Amino acid sequence: MENSAMENAECAAEERTAPEEAAATDAAPAATGKDSRLRRRLLVGSLVGCLALGGVLLCLPGGGSTVRRAPAPAPGAQAGTAVRAGVPAAPADLAVLIGERESRVRAHPRDARSWAVLGAAYVEQGRRSADAAALYPKAERALRTSLKVRPKANAEALDGLAALANARRDFRAALSWGEAARKLAPARWTTYPQLIDAYTGLGDYKKARRTLDRLTALHSGPAVRARAAVVYWDQGRREDAQAALADAAAGASAPAEQAAWLERAGQLAWERGERADALRHFQEAVRIDPDQRAAQAGQGRALAALGRTSEALNAYQVALARQPLPQYALELGELYESLGLTQAAHVQYDLLRARVRQEAAGGVDGELLLGRFEADHGDPASAVRRLRAEWRRQPGIAVADALGWALHRAGDDTEALRFAVIATDRVHGGAMYSAPYVYHRGMIERSLEMEGPARRHLREALQINPYFSPLLGPVARAAAARLGGEPAPAELPE
């Protein structure tokens, strides 16, 4: 009874964007006439006032000792708000939301909005659990059911399908769904983050930046600041990215969201080579949200760079136990390999292959990660084949870097350099401040006997982040040392 009352109040308070949504929420009591409209307005006004008061009290020193805070929303409502806005939600809250919406669509199978929310919740649960094989197909069925029930004026389902496609690394599909949602509801701000991800994945950084401008004109919340930070970082605006993430974390409305933005801030600190600062961000994220597995893996990365190897191994193992992403397995395997523990490394590499296969069953494109892995630990020729195909499908900067490195490892340095330049060239919007990308370019130039550029790029990689890889960092230092300092300028003849 309590949950039903909560859902009815939520349905009454939510803004309806199409006539069909009134029918989709038929569990809410029917209301007609001016009195009913007035009651709805009063209810919305009361809820907004309570939330605003609660936000003010959080900012006042000692305010909580004299005035009551507004009660926290129920877990399902909190997760529902999060997934509709495209922000992280706690696993426990997601489970409640999914249970509520599954019950709802069983009782009301033509509730298009509940189907869309259910699909979005499955996407988020798939991200947080790494169970793409089970959850992404369920998400797709729910979202397509929403569209079938209400094929017109259903931007919420289109947004969900764009988010699902981005999670699967199918950026062309994400762009298609996102553009359809944008055309249907141009003022709906939640569509634009999906378009930014799709444009970035396809290597169209100019459109990603223009889309961010449109997004910031429509909305200015923490989720927008966090999305802006990623674009700023790609532009080389490191201080702006850092400030945007600090604002996002400070303004987050729930622990899971705040922890997610802190984890991203840790990533940026790590990219800058700031080991201790990165570790502090990751630790704070895990303290706020113990289910923040990306931050636990980040702790492993930072702890290894700080020489705290046993703690690093433990952090990776904890992250993998609950969220067995192939990327974590690759990082842990390389850490083992750097320690001379070859057999333990191979166990992780086998896990990586198995996890990529499992994710592929859920529609996830793992070719980029497999290409990176094969280039350094397997068959470089196979990596080139995979990554050429990926470049044709999705010519993003990450793919350019991986393909260039695979070509180098396969012995084709001339073509390798072309892709390495794309990945690090400001003109193309490349990740100029990525230590691995700049390292790859420097090593390719060294193989081509381009000593000046090689020396410059290897030094730059080590300046950006000298700890970027437990395996490749020492290689970069040794290569830079062999190239030595800049040669003295030639003396002009008298």
Coordinates of C-alpha atoms in Angstrom, one line a residue:
M1 CA 0.0 0.0 0.0
E2 CA 2.8 2.4 0.9
N3 CA 4.6 1.8 -2.4
S4 CA 1.4 2.3 -4.3
A5 CA 0.8 5.6 -2.6
M6 CA 4.3 6.7 -3.4
E7 CA 4.0 5.8 -7.1
N8 CA 0.6 7.5 -7.4
A9 CA 2.1 10.7 -5.9
E10 CA 5.0 10.5 -8.3
C11 CA 2.8 10.0 -11.3
A12 CA 0.7 13.0 -10.2
A13 CA 3.7 15.3 -9.8
E14 CA 5.6 14.4 -13.0
E15 CA 5.3 16.6 -16.0
R16 CA 3.5 15.0 -18.8
T17 CA 5.0 15.7 -22.3
A18 CA 2.3 13.9 -24.4
P19 CA -1.4 13.1 -24.1
E20 CA -0.6 9.4 -24.1
E21 CA 1.2 9.7 -20.7
A22 CA -2.1 10.4 -19.0
A23 CA -3.3 7.0 -20.0
A24 CA 0.1 5.4 -19.2
T25 CA -0.3 6.3 -15.6
D26 CA -3.8 5.0 -15.0
A27 CA -2.9 3.8 -11.5
A28 CA -3.1 7.5 -10.3
P29 CA -6.5 8.6 -9.1
A30 CA -8.6 10.2 -11.8
A31 CA -8.8 14.0 -11.3
T32 CA -10.9 16.5 -13.2
G33 CA -11.8 20.2 -12.9
K34 CA -10.1 23.2 -11.4
D35 CA -9.9 21.8 -7.9
S36 CA -7.9 18.8 -9.1
R37 CA -5.5 20.9 -11.1
L38 CA -5.1 23.2 -8.0
R39 CA -4.3 20.2 -5.8
R40 CA -1.7 19.0 -8.3
R41 CA -0.1 22.4 -8.4
L42 CA -0.1 22.6 -4.6
L43 CA 1.5 19.2 -4.3
V44 CA 4.3 20.0 -6.8
G45 CA 4.9 23.3 -5.1
S46 CA 5.1 21.7 -1.7
L47 CA 7.5 19.1 -2.9
V48 CA 9.7 21.7 -4.6
G49 CA 9.6 23.9 -1.5
C50 CA 10.7 21.0 0.7
L51 CA 13.5 20.0 -1.6
A52 CA 14.7 23.6 -1.8
L53 CA 14.6 24.0 2.0
G54 CA 16.5 20.7 2.4
G55 CA 19.2 22.0 0.1
V56 CA 19.5 25.3 2.0
L57 CA 19.8 23.5 5.3
L58 CA 22.6 21.3 4.0
C59 CA 24.6 24.5 3.2
L60 CA 24.0 26.2 6.6
P61 CA 26.5 25.3 9.4
G62 CA 24.6 23.6 12.2
G63 CA 21.3 24.1 10.4
G64 CA 20.3 20.5 11.0
S65 CA 20.3 20.9 14.7
T66 CA 17.4 23.4 14.8
V67 CA 15.3 22.6 11.7
R68 CA 14.2 19.3 10.3
R69 CA 15.6 18.2 6.9
A70 CA 13.2 17.1 4.2
P71 CA 12.8 13.4 4.2
A72 CA 14.8 11.5 1.6
P73 CA 12.8 10.1 -1.3
A74 CA 12.1 6.4 -1.2
P75 CA 14.7 4.2 -3.0
G76 CA 12.6 3.5 -6.0
A77 CA 11.7 7.1 -6.5
Q78 CA 15.3 8.2 -6.1
A79 CA 16.5 5.7 -8.6
G80 CA 13.7 6.6 -11.0
T81 CA 14.7 10.2 -10.9
A82 CA 18.4 9.3 -11.5
V83 CA 17.8 7.0 -14.5
R84 CA 15.4 9.4 -16.2
A85 CA 18.2 12.1 -15.8
G86 CA 20.9 9.7 -17.0
V87 CA 22.9 9.8 -13.8
P88 CA 24.3 6.9 -11.7
A89 CA 22.0 5.2 -9.1
A90 CA 22.8 2.9 -6.2
P91 CA 22.4 -0.8 -7.0
A92 CA 20.0 -1.3 -4.1
D93 CA 17.8 1.5 -5.2
L94 CA 17.9 0.2 -8.7
A95 CA 16.7 -3.2 -7.6
V96 CA 13.8 -1.5 -5.8
L97 CA 12.9 0.5 -8.9
I98 CA 13.1 -2.5 -11.2
G99 CA 10.9 -4.5 -8.9
E100 CA 8.3 -1.7 -8.8
R101 CA 8.3 -1.2 -12.6
E102 CA 8.2 -4.9 -13.4
S103 CA 5.1 -5.2 -11.2
R104 CA 3.7 -2.1 -12.8
V105 CA 4.1 -3.3 -16.4
R106 CA 2.7 -6.8 -15.5
A107 CA -0.4 -5.1 -14.2
H108 CA -0.5 -2.4 -16.9
P109 CA 1.3 -3.7 -20.0
R110 CA 0.4 -0.6 -22.0
D111 CA 2.1 1.8 -19.6
A112 CA 4.7 3.1 -22.1
R113 CA 6.5 5.3 -19.6
S114 CA 7.0 2.5 -17.1
W115 CA 8.4 0.3 -19.8
A116 CA 10.9 3.1 -20.7
V117 CA 11.9 3.7 -17.1
L118 CA 12.4 -0.1 -16.7
G119 CA 14.6 -0.2 -19.8
A120 CA 16.7 2.7 -18.6
A121 CA 17.0 1.0 -15.2
Y122 CA 18.2 -2.2 -16.8
V123 CA 20.9 -0.3 -18.7
E124 CA 22.2 1.3 -15.5
Q125 CA 22.1 -2.0 -13.6
G126 CA 24.0 -3.6 -16.5
R127 CA 26.7 -0.9 -16.2
R128 CA 27.1 -1.3 -12.5
S129 CA 27.1 -5.1 -12.4
A130 CA 28.9 -5.8 -15.7
D131 CA 26.2 -8.3 -16.5
A132 CA 25.6 -7.0 -20.0
A133 CA 24.7 -10.4 -21.4
A134 CA 21.6 -10.7 -19.2
L135 CA 20.6 -7.1 -18.7
Y136 CA 21.1 -5.3 -22.0
P137 CA 18.8 -7.6 -24.0
K138 CA 16.2 -7.1 -21.3
A139 CA 16.7 -3.3 -21.6
E140 CA 16.2 -3.4 -25.3
R141 CA 13.0 -5.5 -25.1
A142 CA 11.6 -3.1 -22.5
L143 CA 12.5 0.0 -24.5
R144 CA 11.2 -1.4 -27.8
T145 CA 8.0 -2.4 -26.0
S146 CA 7.6 1.2 -24.8
L147 CA 7.9 2.3 -28.4
K148 CA 5.5 -0.3 -29.6
V149 CA 2.9 0.7 -27.1
R150 CA 3.4 4.4 -27.9
P151 CA 5.2 4.8 -31.2
K152 CA 4.8 8.6 -31.3
A153 CA 5.8 11.3 -28.8
N154 CA 8.0 8.8 -26.9
A155 CA 11.3 10.6 -26.5
E156 CA 11.9 8.8 -23.2
A157 CA 12.2 5.5 -24.9
L158 CA 14.4 6.9 -27.7
D159 CA 16.7 8.4 -25.0
G160 CA 16.9 5.0 -23.4
L161 CA 17.8 3.3 -26.6
A162 CA 20.5 5.9 -27.3
A163 CA 21.9 5.2 -23.8
L164 CA 21.8 1.5 -24.4
A165 CA 23.6 1.8 -27.7
N166 CA 26.3 4.0 -26.1
A167 CA 26.8 1.4 -23.3
R168 CA 27.3 -1.2 -26.0
R169 CA 29.8 1.0 -27.9
D170 CA 27.5 1.1 -30.9
F171 CA 27.9 4.8 -31.5
R172 CA 26.2 5.0 -34.9
A173 CA 23.0 3.5 -33.4
A174 CA 23.3 5.8 -30.4
L175 CA 23.5 8.8 -32.8
S176 CA 20.5 7.6 -34.8
W177 CA 18.3 7.1 -31.6
G178 CA 19.6 10.4 -30.1
E179 CA 18.8 12.4 -33.2
A180 CA 15.3 10.9 -33.4
A181 CA 14.7 12.0 -29.7
R182 CA 16.2 15.4 -30.3
K183 CA 13.9 16.1 -33.3
L184 CA 10.9 14.9 -31.3
A185 CA 11.7 17.0 -28.2
P186 CA 14.5 19.6 -28.9
A187 CA 14.1 21.1 -25.4
R188 CA 14.6 17.8 -23.6
W189 CA 18.1 18.2 -22.1
T190 CA 18.6 14.5 -21.3
T191 CA 19.0 13.6 -25.0
Y192 CA 22.1 15.8 -25.5
P193 CA 24.5 13.8 -23.2
Q194 CA 23.8 10.7 -25.3
L195 CA 24.5 12.7 -28.5
I196 CA 27.8 14.0 -27.0
D197 CA 28.9 10.4 -26.3
A198 CA 27.9 9.2 -29.8
Y199 CA 29.7 12.1 -31.6
T200 CA 32.8 11.5 -29.4
G201 CA 32.8 7.8 -30.2
L202 CA 32.6 8.6 -33.9
G203 CA 35.4 11.1 -33.7
D204 CA 33.2 14.1 -34.5
Y205 CA 34.6 16.4 -31.8
K206 CA 33.2 19.6 -33.4
K207 CA 29.7 18.4 -33.2
A208 CA 30.3 17.1 -29.7
R209 CA 31.3 20.6 -28.6
R210 CA 28.4 22.2 -30.3
T211 CA 26.0 19.7 -28.7
L212 CA 27.6 20.6 -25.3
D213 CA 26.8 24.3 -26.0
R214 CA 23.2 23.4 -26.6
L215 CA 23.0 21.2 -23.5
T216 CA 24.4 23.9 -21.2
A217 CA 21.9 26.4 -22.7
L218 CA 19.1 24.0 -21.6
H219 CA 20.3 22.8 -18.2
S220 CA 23.1 23.4 -15.7
G221 CA 22.9 20.6 -13.2
P222 CA 25.7 18.3 -11.9
A223 CA 25.2 15.8 -14.7
V224 CA 25.8 18.5 -17.3
R225 CA 28.9 19.7 -15.5
A226 CA 30.2 16.2 -15.4
R227 CA 29.5 15.7 -19.1
A228 CA 31.2 19.1 -19.8
A229 CA 34.3 18.0 -18.0
V230 CA 34.8 15.1 -20.4
V231 CA 34.6 17.4 -23.4
Y232 CA 36.9 19.9 -21.8
W233 CA 39.4 17.2 -21.2
D234 CA 39.3 16.2 -24.8
Q235 CA 40.0 19.8 -25.7
G236 CA 43.0 19.9 -23.4
R237 CA 41.3 22.2 -20.9
R238 CA 42.4 20.4 -17.9
E239 CA 41.7 23.0 -15.3
D240 CA 38.2 23.6 -16.7
A241 CA 37.6 19.8 -16.6
Q242 CA 38.7 19.6 -13.0
A243 CA 36.6 22.6 -11.9
A244 CA 33.5 21.2 -13.7
L245 CA 33.8 17.8 -11.9
A246 CA 34.3 19.5 -8.5
D247 CA 31.1 21.5 -9.1
A248 CA 29.3 18.3 -10.2
A249 CA 30.4 16.4 -7.1
A250 CA 29.4 19.3 -4.8
G251 CA 26.0 19.5 -6.4
A252 CA 25.1 15.8 -6.6
S253 CA 21.8 14.9 -5.1
A254 CA 22.5 11.3 -4.0
P255 CA 25.6 9.4 -2.8
A256 CA 25.9 7.2 -5.8
E257 CA 25.9 10.2 -8.1
Q258 CA 28.5 12.1 -6.0
A259 CA 30.7 9.0 -5.9
A260 CA 30.6 8.7 -9.7
W261 CA 31.7 12.3 -10.2
L262 CA 34.5 11.9 -7.6
E263 CA 35.6 8.8 -9.4
R264 CA 35.8 10.8 -12.7
A265 CA 37.8 13.5 -10.8
G266 CA 40.2 10.7 -9.7
Q267 CA 40.5 9.6 -13.3
L268 CA 41.5 13.2 -14.4
A269 CA 44.0 13.4 -11.5
W270 CA 45.5 10.1 -12.6
E271 CA 45.8 11.2 -16.2
R272 CA 47.8 14.2 -14.9
G273 CA 50.1 11.8 -13.0
E274 CA 48.9 13.0 -9.6
R275 CA 49.0 9.7 -7.8
A276 CA 48.1 10.8 -4.3
D277 CA 45.4 13.1 -5.4
A278 CA 43.8 10.4 -7.6
L279 CA 43.9 8.0 -4.7
R280 CA 42.2 10.5 -2.4
H281 CA 39.4 10.9 -4.9
F282 CA 39.0 7.2 -5.4
Q283 CA 39.0 6.5 -1.7
E284 CA 36.4 9.2 -1.0
A285 CA 34.2 7.8 -3.8
V286 CA 34.3 4.3 -2.3
R287 CA 33.6 5.7 1.2
I288 CA 30.5 7.4 -0.1
D289 CA 29.4 4.5 -2.2
P290 CA 31.0 1.1 -1.4
D291 CA 29.5 -0.2 -4.7
Q292 CA 31.6 2.2 -6.7
R293 CA 33.8 -0.5 -8.4
A294 CA 35.4 1.8 -10.9
A295 CA 36.8 3.8 -8.0
Q296 CA 38.1 0.6 -6.4
A297 CA 39.9 -0.3 -9.7
G298 CA 41.2 3.3 -9.7
Q299 CA 42.6 2.7 -6.2
G300 CA 44.5 -0.3 -7.6
R301 CA 46.0 1.9 -10.4
A302 CA 47.1 4.7 -8.0
L303 CA 48.3 2.3 -5.3
A304 CA 50.5 0.5 -7.8
A305 CA 52.0 3.8 -8.9
L306 CA 52.7 4.6 -5.3
G307 CA 54.6 1.3 -4.8
R308 CA 51.9 -0.1 -2.5
T309 CA 51.7 -3.3 -4.5
S310 CA 49.8 -5.6 -2.1
E311 CA 47.1 -3.1 -1.6
A312 CA 46.9 -2.5 -5.3
L313 CA 46.4 -6.1 -6.0
N314 CA 43.7 -6.4 -3.4
A315 CA 41.8 -3.3 -4.7
Y316 CA 41.7 -4.8 -8.2
Q317 CA 40.6 -8.1 -6.9
V318 CA 37.7 -6.5 -5.0
A319 CA 36.6 -4.6 -8.1
L320 CA 36.8 -7.6 -10.3
A321 CA 34.8 -9.8 -7.8
R322 CA 31.8 -7.5 -8.0
Q323 CA 32.2 -5.9 -11.5
P324 CA 34.3 -8.2 -13.6
L325 CA 34.9 -5.8 -16.5
P326 CA 37.6 -6.9 -19.0
Q327 CA 39.4 -3.6 -18.6
Y328 CA 40.0 -4.3 -15.0
A329 CA 41.3 -7.8 -15.9
L330 CA 43.7 -6.3 -18.4
E331 CA 45.1 -3.8 -15.9
L332 CA 45.5 -6.4 -13.2
G333 CA 47.2 -8.8 -15.6
E334 CA 49.6 -6.1 -16.7
L335 CA 50.4 -5.3 -13.0
Y336 CA 51.1 -9.0 -12.4
E337 CA 53.3 -9.1 -15.5
S338 CA 55.3 -6.1 -14.3
L339 CA 56.0 -8.0 -11.1
G340 CA 57.2 -11.1 -13.0
L341 CA 54.1 -13.1 -12.1
T342 CA 53.5 -14.4 -15.6
Q343 CA 51.1 -17.2 -14.7
A344 CA 48.9 -14.9 -12.6
A345 CA 48.9 -12.5 -15.5
H346 CA 47.7 -15.1 -18.0
V347 CA 44.8 -16.0 -15.7
Q348 CA 43.6 -12.4 -16.0
Y349 CA 44.1 -12.4 -19.7
D350 CA 42.0 -15.5 -20.0
L351 CA 39.4 -13.8 -17.9
L352 CA 39.5 -10.8 -20.2
R353 CA 38.8 -12.9 -23.3
A354 CA 36.0 -14.8 -21.5
R355 CA 34.4 -11.5 -20.3
V356 CA 34.5 -9.9 -23.8
R357 CA 32.7 -13.0 -25.2
Q358 CA 30.1 -12.8 -22.5
E359 CA 29.5 -9.1 -23.1
A360 CA 29.3 -9.7 -26.8
A361 CA 26.2 -11.8 -26.1
G362 CA 24.6 -8.7 -24.7
G363 CA 25.5 -6.7 -27.8
V364 CA 28.6 -5.0 -26.5
D365 CA 31.4 -4.1 -29.0
G366 CA 34.6 -5.3 -27.4
E367 CA 36.8 -5.0 -30.5
L368 CA 38.7 -1.9 -29.3
L369 CA 39.8 -3.6 -26.0
L370 CA 40.6 -6.9 -27.7
G371 CA 42.6 -5.0 -30.3
R372 CA 44.6 -3.3 -27.6
F373 CA 45.2 -6.5 -25.8
E374 CA 46.2 -8.5 -28.8
A375 CA 48.7 -5.8 -29.9
D376 CA 50.7 -6.0 -26.7
H377 CA 50.0 -9.6 -25.4
G378 CA 48.8 -11.7 -28.3
D379 CA 48.7 -11.4 -32.1
P380 CA 49.4 -7.9 -33.5
A381 CA 48.2 -8.9 -37.0
S382 CA 44.9 -10.0 -35.5
A383 CA 44.8 -6.7 -33.6
V384 CA 45.3 -4.8 -36.9
R385 CA 42.4 -6.6 -38.6
R386 CA 40.0 -6.0 -35.7
L387 CA 40.9 -2.4 -35.4
R388 CA 40.8 -1.6 -39.1
A389 CA 37.2 -2.9 -39.1
E390 CA 36.5 -0.8 -36.0
W391 CA 37.9 2.3 -37.6
R392 CA 35.6 1.9 -40.5
R393 CA 32.6 1.6 -38.2
Q394 CA 33.6 4.1 -35.5
P395 CA 36.6 6.3 -36.3
G396 CA 37.1 7.8 -32.9
I397 CA 40.4 9.0 -31.3
A398 CA 40.7 5.9 -29.1
V399 CA 40.5 3.6 -32.1
A400 CA 43.0 5.7 -34.0
D401 CA 45.5 5.4 -31.2
A402 CA 44.9 1.6 -30.8
L403 CA 45.2 1.0 -34.6
G404 CA 48.4 3.0 -34.9
W405 CA 50.0 1.1 -32.0
A406 CA 48.8 -2.3 -33.5
L407 CA 50.3 -1.4 -36.9
H408 CA 53.6 -0.5 -35.1
R409 CA 53.6 -3.8 -33.3
A410 CA 52.9 -5.6 -36.6
G411 CA 55.9 -3.8 -38.2
D412 CA 54.1 -1.2 -40.4
D413 CA 55.5 2.0 -38.8
T414 CA 54.8 4.3 -41.7
E415 CA 51.0 3.8 -41.6
A416 CA 51.2 3.5 -37.8
L417 CA 52.4 7.1 -37.6
R418 CA 49.5 8.4 -39.6
F419 CA 47.0 7.1 -37.0
A420 CA 49.2 8.1 -34.1
V421 CA 49.2 11.7 -35.4
I422 CA 45.4 11.6 -35.6
A423 CA 45.2 10.5 -32.0
T424 CA 47.4 13.2 -30.7
D425 CA 46.9 16.1 -33.0
R426 CA 45.0 19.1 -31.6
V427 CA 43.6 19.9 -35.0
H428 CA 41.7 16.6 -34.9
G429 CA 40.5 17.1 -31.3
G430 CA 42.8 14.3 -30.1
A431 CA 43.6 13.5 -26.5
M432 CA 46.8 15.6 -26.6
Y433 CA 47.3 15.1 -22.9
S434 CA 47.0 11.3 -22.8
A435 CA 50.4 9.8 -21.8
P436 CA 49.7 6.4 -23.5
Y437 CA 48.8 8.0 -26.8
V438 CA 51.9 10.3 -26.8
Y439 CA 54.1 7.4 -25.7
H440 CA 52.8 5.3 -28.7
R441 CA 53.6 8.2 -31.1
G442 CA 57.1 8.6 -29.6
M443 CA 57.9 4.9 -29.9
I444 CA 56.6 4.8 -33.5
E445 CA 58.8 7.8 -34.4
R446 CA 61.8 6.2 -32.7
S447 CA 61.3 3.1 -34.9
L448 CA 61.3 5.4 -37.9
E449 CA 64.5 7.0 -36.7
M450 CA 62.8 10.4 -36.2
E451 CA 64.9 11.0 -33.1
G452 CA 63.9 14.7 -32.5
P453 CA 60.1 14.1 -32.5
A454 CA 60.5 10.8 -30.7
R455 CA 62.6 12.4 -27.9
R456 CA 60.0 15.2 -27.5
H457 CA 57.0 12.9 -27.4
L458 CA 58.5 10.3 -25.0
R459 CA 59.5 13.1 -22.6
E460 CA 56.0 14.6 -23.0
A461 CA 54.4 11.3 -22.1
L462 CA 56.5 11.0 -19.0
Q463 CA 55.8 14.6 -18.0
I464 CA 52.0 14.0 -18.4
N465 CA 52.0 10.9 -16.3
P466 CA 55.2 9.0 -15.6
Y467 CA 53.2 6.2 -14.0
F468 CA 50.8 5.6 -16.9
S469 CA 51.5 1.9 -17.1
P470 CA 53.4 -0.5 -14.8
L471 CA 54.6 -2.3 -18.0
L472 CA 55.2 0.5 -20.5
G473 CA 56.3 3.3 -18.1
P474 CA 59.7 1.7 -17.6
V475 CA 60.0 1.1 -21.3
A476 CA 59.3 4.8 -22.0
R477 CA 61.9 5.9 -19.5
A478 CA 64.5 3.6 -20.9
A479 CA 63.8 4.7 -24.5
A480 CA 63.9 8.4 -23.5
A481 CA 67.3 7.8 -21.7
R482 CA 68.7 6.1 -24.8
L483 CA 67.7 9.0 -27.0
G484 CA 69.5 11.4 -24.6
G485 CA 69.2 15.1 -24.5
E486 CA 68.7 17.5 -27.3
P487 CA 71.8 17.6 -29.6
A488 CA 73.8 20.8 -29.5
P489 CA 73.2 23.2 -32.3
A490 CA 75.6 22.9 -35.2
E491 CA 78.3 25.6 -35.3
L492 CA 78.2 27.9 -38.2
P493 CA 81.4 28.0 -40.3
E494 CA 83.5 31.1 -39.9

